[in-house]
Amino acid sequence: MAQVVPLNWVGSFCNFGGPLASGETDYWWAAGGDWGRDNRAYLFTAFCDGSVAAEIVVRNIGHYRSGHDETRFEIHNSGSSQPVYYYFYIAWSSPIEI
C-alpha cells in the first residue's frame, strides 16, 4: 500500500509581463532559489491584470540540471480582444523523498 505523506507548500510572486497579444507567447526562465535543488512538486499560475478578459495559461514547463538548475516555461494568451498585462506566481512543495 502506498504511503500518504502531507506536503507543505511555499509560494512566491515571480514577475509580471505584457502587453501580450491574443495568440502570442512570452518565454521565461528561472534559476537559483529552492527550485530544482530537491525533487518537489511545482505549481505555476498566471493571471491577467483584469483590465481585459483573457485566458492566460502557463505551458511547456521544463527543468534542467546541468551544472546549474534552470526552469523554463511559457506564458500564453489563449484569447482576448486586445493585448493584456499579466503576472505570475510559482509555488513549490517540501522535498519529496523517493
C-alpha positions as a Markdown table, in Angstrom:
| # | Residue | x | y | z |
|---|---|---|---|---|
| 1 | Met | 0.0 | 0.0 | 0.0 |
| 2 | Ala | 1.3 | 3.5 | -0.9 |
| 3 | Gln | 2.2 | 5.8 | 1.9 |
| 4 | Val | 0.5 | 9.2 | 2.0 |
| 5 | Val | 2.8 | 12.0 | 3.1 |
| 6 | Pro | 1.5 | 15.5 | 3.5 |
| 7 | Leu | 3.4 | 18.2 | 1.7 |
| 8 | Asn | 4.0 | 21.8 | 2.9 |
| 9 | Trp | 3.8 | 24.4 | 0.2 |
| 10 | Val | 5.6 | 27.7 | -0.2 |
| 11 | Gly | 4.8 | 30.3 | -3.0 |
| 12 | Ser | 6.2 | 33.5 | -4.4 |
| 13 | Phe | 5.2 | 36.3 | -6.7 |
| 14 | Cys | 7.6 | 36.0 | -9.6 |
| 15 | Asn | 7.1 | 38.7 | -12.1 |
| 16 | Phe | 4.8 | 40.5 | -14.5 |
| 17 | Gly | 4.8 | 41.0 | -18.2 |
| 18 | Gly | 3.0 | 42.2 | -21.2 |
| 19 | Pro | 1.4 | 43.5 | -23.2 |
| 20 | Leu | 0.7 | 40.0 | -24.6 |
| 21 | Ala | -1.5 | 39.9 | -27.7 |
| 22 | Ser | -4.0 | 37.2 | -28.3 |
| 23 | Gly | -2.3 | 34.0 | -29.5 |
| 24 | Glu | 1.1 | 35.2 | -28.5 |
| 25 | Thr | 3.6 | 33.6 | -26.0 |
| 26 | Asp | 6.2 | 35.0 | -23.7 |
| 27 | Tyr | 9.2 | 32.8 | -22.8 |
| 28 | Trp | 10.6 | 32.8 | -19.3 |
| 29 | Trp | 13.4 | 31.0 | -17.4 |
| 30 | Ala | 14.4 | 31.0 | -13.8 |
| 31 | Ala | 17.5 | 29.8 | -12.0 |
| 32 | Gly | 18.6 | 29.6 | -8.4 |
| 33 | Gly | 16.5 | 29.7 | -5.2 |
| 34 | Asp | 14.8 | 26.5 | -4.0 |
| 35 | Trp | 13.9 | 25.4 | -7.5 |
| 36 | Gly | 15.5 | 22.2 | -8.6 |
| 37 | Arg | 17.6 | 21.5 | -5.5 |
| 38 | Asp | 15.4 | 18.6 | -4.5 |
| 39 | Asn | 12.6 | 16.6 | -6.0 |
| 40 | Arg | 9.5 | 18.8 | -5.4 |
| 41 | Ala | 6.0 | 19.3 | -6.9 |
| 42 | Tyr | 5.6 | 22.7 | -8.6 |
| 43 | Leu | 2.6 | 24.8 | -9.4 |
| 44 | Phe | 2.8 | 27.7 | -11.9 |
| 45 | Thr | -0.1 | 30.2 | -12.0 |
| 46 | Ala | -0.7 | 33.2 | -14.3 |
| 47 | Phe | -3.4 | 35.9 | -14.3 |
| 48 | Cys | -4.2 | 38.8 | -16.5 |
| 49 | Asp | -4.4 | 42.2 | -14.7 |
| 50 | Gly | -8.2 | 42.3 | -15.1 |
| 51 | Ser | -8.5 | 45.3 | -17.4 |
| 52 | Val | -9.3 | 42.9 | -20.3 |
| 53 | Ala | -10.8 | 39.4 | -20.1 |
| 54 | Ala | -8.3 | 36.8 | -21.3 |
| 55 | Glu | -7.3 | 33.2 | -20.9 |
| 56 | Ile | -3.7 | 33.2 | -19.7 |
| 57 | Val | -2.0 | 29.8 | -19.4 |
| 58 | Val | 1.4 | 28.5 | -18.3 |
| 59 | Arg | 2.6 | 25.7 | -20.5 |
| 60 | Asn | 5.7 | 23.7 | -21.6 |
| 61 | Ile | 7.4 | 23.7 | -18.2 |
| 62 | Gly | 10.8 | 22.1 | -18.2 |
| 63 | His | 13.5 | 21.8 | -15.7 |
| 64 | Tyr | 17.2 | 21.2 | -16.5 |
| 65 | Arg | 20.0 | 20.1 | -14.2 |
| 66 | Ser | 23.3 | 20.7 | -15.9 |
| 67 | Gly | 25.9 | 22.5 | -13.8 |
| 68 | His | 23.2 | 24.8 | -12.6 |
| 69 | Asp | 19.5 | 24.3 | -12.2 |
| 70 | Glu | 17.2 | 26.1 | -14.7 |
| 71 | Thr | 13.5 | 26.1 | -15.2 |
| 72 | Arg | 11.9 | 27.2 | -18.5 |
| 73 | Phe | 8.3 | 27.9 | -19.2 |
| 74 | Glu | 5.9 | 29.8 | -21.4 |
| 75 | Ile | 3.0 | 32.1 | -20.7 |
| 76 | His | 0.4 | 32.1 | -23.5 |
| 77 | Asn | -2.6 | 34.3 | -24.2 |
| 78 | Ser | -5.2 | 31.9 | -25.5 |
| 79 | Gly | -7.7 | 34.6 | -26.3 |
| 80 | Ser | -8.5 | 38.2 | -25.6 |
| 81 | Ser | -10.0 | 41.1 | -27.5 |
| 82 | Gln | -6.8 | 43.1 | -27.1 |
| 83 | Pro | -3.3 | 42.7 | -25.6 |
| 84 | Val | -3.1 | 42.1 | -21.8 |
| 85 | Tyr | -0.7 | 42.6 | -19.0 |
| 86 | Tyr | -0.2 | 39.6 | -16.7 |
| 87 | Tyr | 1.6 | 38.5 | -13.5 |
| 88 | Phe | 2.5 | 35.0 | -12.3 |
| 89 | Tyr | 3.3 | 33.0 | -9.2 |
| 90 | Ile | 5.2 | 29.8 | -8.6 |
| 91 | Ala | 4.6 | 27.5 | -5.6 |
| 92 | Trp | 6.7 | 24.5 | -4.6 |
| 93 | Ser | 6.2 | 21.7 | -2.1 |
| 94 | Ser | 8.5 | 20.4 | 0.6 |
| 95 | Pro | 11.1 | 17.9 | -0.8 |
| 96 | Ile | 9.7 | 14.6 | -1.9 |
| 97 | Glu | 11.9 | 11.7 | -0.9 |
| 98 | Ile | 12.0 | 8.9 | -3.5 |
